[in-house]
Amino acid sequence: MSFGDPNNPYGQQQGQQPGYGYPQQAPQGVPPQQGYGYPAAPAYGGYPAGPTEMPGGLKAARVMLFVIGGLQVIGAIFAALAAVGVSAAKNDPALKDDVQFQQVADWSAGAVWAVALLILAWGVLSIVLGAKFGSGGNGVRVTAIVFGVITAVLGIYPFVVVGLAHTVMAILVVVFAAKSDGAAWFNRQRQQF
């Protein structure tokens, strides 16, 4: 069998199989290429692997949820102290004629305690959401977005320094949780043990 002129760049070279001059196997260390129109094979378990480390935006959102939770716990403590103070001051004869105090005293101590418990529950929800960012699914992401929107709206109403801090942090939680890298993190494949 003759291989033709060895100086002809268009002729068949020695040691090559027919195939338009291209090698049939990939060189060492190069992964084989997929055919046209065929998707890459999924990772082990049949699903794409997804990110292995929490994105920076979600880490920041997690910290903000913990800070919001801490501020809520502090607010619940102040509300509880206010409930105790109003209950104790209702019986003070010197405050019976004070009009401004009587407006506050018209609230029942039970209503002030209910507000304190509501503030505390909102803080606990914030801390639980932050804790679930590492292992939670898409439901945690959606809950964090809804939590952030409600917190931002509630933070606008009184618009004091604490309300402004709540509003800004809640908006950032919504933005970071709604981004595509946040969605990829919460929709990632988790290992089953």
mmCIF file of N, CA and C in Angstrom, residues 40-103:
data_model
loop_
_atom_site.group_PDB
_atom_site.id
_atom_site.type_symbol
_atom_site.label_atom_id
_atom_site.label_comp_id
_atom_site.label_asym_id
_atom_site.label_seq_id
_atom_site.Cartn_x
_atom_site.Cartn_y
_atom_site.Cartn_z
ATOM 1 N N ALA A 40 -24.872 18.283 27.445
ATOM 2 C CA ALA A 40 -23.872 17.626 28.273
ATOM 3 C C ALA A 40 -24.568 16.675 29.236
ATOM 4 N N ALA A 41 -23.886 15.635 29.607
ATOM 5 C CA ALA A 41 -24.468 14.654 30.520
ATOM 6 C C ALA A 41 -24.652 15.283 31.896
ATOM 7 N N PRO A 42 -25.755 14.981 32.573
ATOM 8 C CA PRO A 42 -25.964 15.550 33.914
ATOM 9 C C PRO A 42 -24.988 14.953 34.904
ATOM 10 N N ALA A 43 -24.825 15.654 36.034
ATOM 11 C CA ALA A 43 -23.940 15.187 37.100
ATOM 12 C C ALA A 43 -24.534 13.939 37.743
ATOM 13 N N TYR A 44 -23.775 13.333 38.633
ATOM 14 C CA TYR A 44 -24.227 12.137 39.330
ATOM 15 C C TYR A 44 -25.563 12.388 40.002
ATOM 16 N N GLY A 45 -26.497 11.524 39.839
ATOM 17 C CA GLY A 45 -27.809 11.663 40.439
ATOM 18 C C GLY A 45 -28.833 12.184 39.452
ATOM 19 N N GLY A 46 -28.413 12.590 38.266
ATOM 20 C CA GLY A 46 -29.352 13.001 37.247
ATOM 21 C C GLY A 46 -29.670 14.483 37.231
ATOM 22 N N TYR A 47 -29.109 15.274 38.145
ATOM 23 C CA TYR A 47 -29.397 16.702 38.200
ATOM 24 C C TYR A 47 -28.097 17.493 38.115
ATOM 25 N N PRO A 48 -28.157 18.715 37.617
ATOM 26 C CA PRO A 48 -26.952 19.536 37.618
ATOM 27 C C PRO A 48 -26.493 19.798 39.046
ATOM 28 N N ALA A 49 -25.194 19.908 39.229
ATOM 29 C CA ALA A 49 -24.638 20.036 40.572
ATOM 30 C C ALA A 49 -24.961 21.380 41.206
ATOM 31 N N GLY A 50 -24.849 22.492 40.507
ATOM 32 C CA GLY A 50 -25.113 23.804 41.074
ATOM 33 C C GLY A 50 -23.917 24.309 41.857
ATOM 34 N N PRO A 51 -24.049 25.483 42.454
ATOM 35 C CA PRO A 51 -22.925 26.066 43.185
ATOM 36 C C PRO A 51 -22.601 25.273 44.442
ATOM 37 N N THR A 52 -21.317 25.277 44.802
ATOM 38 C CA THR A 52 -20.897 24.552 45.992
ATOM 39 C C THR A 52 -20.687 25.487 47.179
ATOM 40 N N GLU A 53 -20.605 26.797 46.928
ATOM 41 C CA GLU A 53 -20.439 27.772 47.998
ATOM 42 C C GLU A 53 -21.496 28.854 47.849
ATOM 43 N N MET A 54 -22.031 29.303 48.997
ATOM 44 C CA MET A 54 -23.068 30.331 48.984
ATOM 45 C C MET A 54 -22.507 31.620 48.378
ATOM 46 N N PRO A 55 -23.241 32.219 47.418
ATOM 47 C CA PRO A 55 -22.776 33.475 46.818
ATOM 48 C C PRO A 55 -22.651 34.590 47.859
ATOM 49 N N GLY A 56 -21.784 35.544 47.577
ATOM 50 C CA GLY A 56 -21.515 36.630 48.508
ATOM 51 C C GLY A 56 -22.738 37.457 48.849
ATOM 52 N N GLY A 57 -23.605 37.695 47.864
ATOM 53 C CA GLY A 57 -24.820 38.457 48.127
ATOM 54 C C GLY A 57 -25.725 37.764 49.128
ATOM 55 N N LEU A 58 -25.811 36.439 49.026
ATOM 56 C CA LEU A 58 -26.644 35.702 49.978
ATOM 57 C C LEU A 58 -26.013 35.664 51.365
ATOM 58 N N LYS A 59 -24.679 35.640 51.415
ATOM 59 C CA LYS A 59 -24.021 35.725 52.723
ATOM 60 C C LYS A 59 -24.349 37.062 53.384
ATOM 61 N N ALA A 60 -24.327 38.137 52.594
ATOM 62 C CA ALA A 60 -24.668 39.463 53.132
ATOM 63 C C ALA A 60 -26.128 39.507 53.567
ATOM 64 N N ALA A 61 -27.024 38.925 52.766
ATOM 65 C CA ALA A 61 -28.448 38.898 53.120
ATOM 66 C C ALA A 61 -28.665 38.106 54.405
ATOM 67 N N ARG A 62 -27.910 37.044 54.561
ATOM 68 C CA ARG A 62 -28.018 36.230 55.772
ATOM 69 C C ARG A 62 -27.617 37.048 57.005
ATOM 70 N N VAL A 63 -26.518 37.782 56.895
ATOM 71 C CA VAL A 63 -26.073 38.626 58.008
ATOM 72 C C VAL A 63 -27.131 39.687 58.309
ATOM 73 N N MET A 64 -27.710 40.277 57.257
ATOM 74 C CA MET A 64 -28.743 41.302 57.458
ATOM 75 C C MET A 64 -29.968 40.718 58.146
ATOM 76 N N LEU A 65 -30.326 39.490 57.826
ATOM 77 C CA LEU A 65 -31.452 38.848 58.514
ATOM 78 C C LEU A 65 -31.140 38.659 59.993
ATOM 79 N N PHE A 66 -29.907 38.291 60.306
ATOM 80 C CA PHE A 66 -29.524 38.151 61.718
ATOM 81 C C PHE A 66 -29.558 39.506 62.429
ATOM 82 N N VAL A 67 -29.110 40.565 61.751
ATOM 83 C CA VAL A 67 -29.135 41.899 62.353
ATOM 84 C C VAL A 67 -30.576 42.355 62.577
ATOM 85 N N ILE A 68 -31.438 42.131 61.584
ATOM 86 C CA ILE A 68 -32.860 42.478 61.745
ATOM 87 C C ILE A 68 -33.442 41.709 62.927
ATOM 88 N N GLY A 69 -33.117 40.420 63.036
ATOM 89 C CA GLY A 69 -33.598 39.621 64.161
ATOM 90 C C GLY A 69 -33.118 40.171 65.488
ATOM 91 N N GLY A 70 -31.850 40.581 65.562
ATOM 92 C CA GLY A 70 -31.330 41.170 66.797
ATOM 93 C C GLY A 70 -32.027 42.468 67.159
ATOM 94 N N LEU A 71 -32.258 43.316 66.148
ATOM 95 C CA LEU A 71 -32.983 44.568 66.404
ATOM 96 C C LEU A 71 -34.410 44.293 66.861
ATOM 97 N N GLN A 72 -35.027 43.284 66.316
ATOM 98 C CA GLN A 72 -36.385 42.924 66.726
ATOM 99 C C GLN A 72 -36.410 42.444 68.177
ATOM 100 N N VAL A 73 -35.412 41.653 68.563
ATOM 101 C CA VAL A 73 -35.357 41.173 69.954
ATOM 102 C C VAL A 73 -35.177 42.360 70.896
ATOM 103 N N ILE A 74 -34.304 43.308 70.530
ATOM 104 C CA ILE A 74 -34.132 44.510 71.352
ATOM 105 C C ILE A 74 -35.443 45.298 71.426
ATOM 106 N N GLY A 75 -36.135 45.422 70.294
ATOM 107 C CA GLY A 75 -37.435 46.107 70.281
ATOM 108 C C GLY A 75 -38.463 45.402 71.149
ATOM 109 N N ALA A 76 -38.444 44.062 71.141
ATOM 110 C CA ALA A 76 -39.377 43.302 71.982
ATOM 111 C C ALA A 76 -39.079 43.538 73.460
ATOM 112 N N ILE A 77 -37.802 43.660 73.805
ATOM 113 C CA ILE A 77 -37.443 43.937 75.201
ATOM 114 C C ILE A 77 -37.969 45.313 75.614
ATOM 115 N N PHE A 78 -37.785 46.320 74.748
ATOM 116 C CA PHE A 78 -38.302 47.654 75.063
ATOM 117 C C PHE A 78 -39.823 47.664 75.166
ATOM 118 N N ALA A 79 -40.504 46.922 74.283
ATOM 119 C CA ALA A 79 -41.963 46.864 74.349
ATOM 120 C C ALA A 79 -42.420 46.177 75.635
ATOM 121 N N ALA A 80 -41.702 45.125 76.051
ATOM 122 C CA ALA A 80 -42.056 44.453 77.304
ATOM 123 C C ALA A 80 -41.841 45.379 78.499
ATOM 124 N N LEU A 81 -40.744 46.148 78.465
ATOM 125 C CA LEU A 81 -40.518 47.113 79.543
ATOM 126 C C LEU A 81 -41.606 48.190 79.548
ATOM 127 N N ALA A 82 -42.046 48.594 78.360
ATOM 128 C CA ALA A 82 -43.132 49.578 78.280
ATOM 129 C C ALA A 82 -44.421 49.005 78.851
ATOM 130 N N ALA A 83 -44.701 47.726 78.577
ATOM 131 C CA ALA A 83 -45.912 47.097 79.116
ATOM 132 C C ALA A 83 -45.857 47.039 80.642
ATOM 133 N N VAL A 84 -44.702 46.687 81.184
ATOM 134 C CA VAL A 84 -44.552 46.641 82.640
ATOM 135 C C VAL A 84 -44.682 48.045 83.218
ATOM 136 N N GLY A 85 -44.057 49.029 82.547
ATOM 137 C CA GLY A 85 -44.119 50.410 83.031
ATOM 138 C C GLY A 85 -45.519 50.975 83.004
ATOM 139 N N VAL A 86 -46.273 50.707 81.943
ATOM 140 C CA VAL A 86 -47.648 51.214 81.854
ATOM 141 C C VAL A 86 -48.515 50.560 82.917
ATOM 142 N N SER A 87 -48.333 49.261 83.131
ATOM 143 C CA SER A 87 -49.117 48.574 84.168
ATOM 144 C C SER A 87 -48.828 49.129 85.550
ATOM 145 N N ALA A 88 -47.567 49.411 85.826
ATOM 146 C CA ALA A 88 -47.205 49.937 87.143
ATOM 147 C C ALA A 88 -47.648 51.385 87.311
ATOM 148 N N ALA A 89 -47.589 52.160 86.240
ATOM 149 C CA ALA A 89 -47.907 53.584 86.342
ATOM 150 C C ALA A 89 -49.408 53.855 86.339
ATOM 151 N N LYS A 90 -50.234 52.911 85.935
ATOM 152 C CA LYS A 90 -51.686 53.129 85.935
ATOM 153 C C LYS A 90 -52.207 53.395 87.342
ATOM 154 N N ASN A 91 -51.550 52.844 88.322
ATOM 155 C CA ASN A 91 -52.002 52.987 89.707
ATOM 156 C C ASN A 91 -51.368 54.184 90.415
ATOM 157 N N ASP A 92 -50.523 54.929 89.727
ATOM 158 C CA ASP A 92 -49.855 56.078 90.346
ATOM 159 C C ASP A 92 -50.824 57.259 90.374
ATOM 160 N N PRO A 93 -51.169 57.813 91.572
ATOM 161 C CA PRO A 93 -52.135 58.911 91.658
ATOM 162 C C PRO A 93 -51.614 60.211 91.032
ATOM 163 N N ALA A 94 -50.297 60.392 90.941
ATOM 164 C CA ALA A 94 -49.753 61.625 90.368
ATOM 165 C C ALA A 94 -49.992 61.688 88.854
ATOM 166 N N LEU A 95 -50.132 60.532 88.217
ATOM 167 C CA LEU A 95 -50.322 60.500 86.764
ATOM 168 C C LEU A 95 -51.787 60.448 86.346
ATOM 169 N N LYS A 96 -52.697 60.432 87.311
ATOM 170 C CA LYS A 96 -54.131 60.380 86.969
ATOM 171 C C LYS A 96 -54.571 61.618 86.197
ATOM 172 N N ASP A 97 -53.945 62.782 86.454
ATOM 173 C CA ASP A 97 -54.342 64.028 85.798
ATOM 174 C C ASP A 97 -53.516 64.334 84.543
ATOM 175 N N ASP A 98 -52.505 63.538 84.249
ATOM 176 C CA ASP A 98 -51.653 63.770 83.076
ATOM 177 C C ASP A 98 -52.366 63.249 81.829
ATOM 178 N N VAL A 99 -52.715 64.164 80.920
ATOM 179 C CA VAL A 99 -53.490 63.798 79.727
ATOM 180 C C VAL A 99 -52.669 62.924 78.781
ATOM 181 N N GLN A 100 -51.404 63.271 78.600
ATOM 182 C CA GLN A 100 -50.572 62.485 77.679
ATOM 183 C C GLN A 100 -50.384 61.060 78.184
ATOM 184 N N PHE A 101 -50.187 60.890 79.483
ATOM 185 C CA PHE A 101 -50.032 59.545 80.009
ATOM 186 C C PHE A 101 -51.338 58.769 79.909
ATOM 187 N N GLN A 102 -52.448 59.425 80.117
ATOM 188 C CA GLN A 102 -53.739 58.738 80.052
ATOM 189 C C GLN A 102 -54.015 58.198 78.652
ATOM 190 N N GLN A 103 -53.491 58.882 77.619
ATOM 191 C CA GLN A 103 -53.636 58.356 76.251
ATOM 192 C C GLN A 103 -52.865 57.044 76.107
#
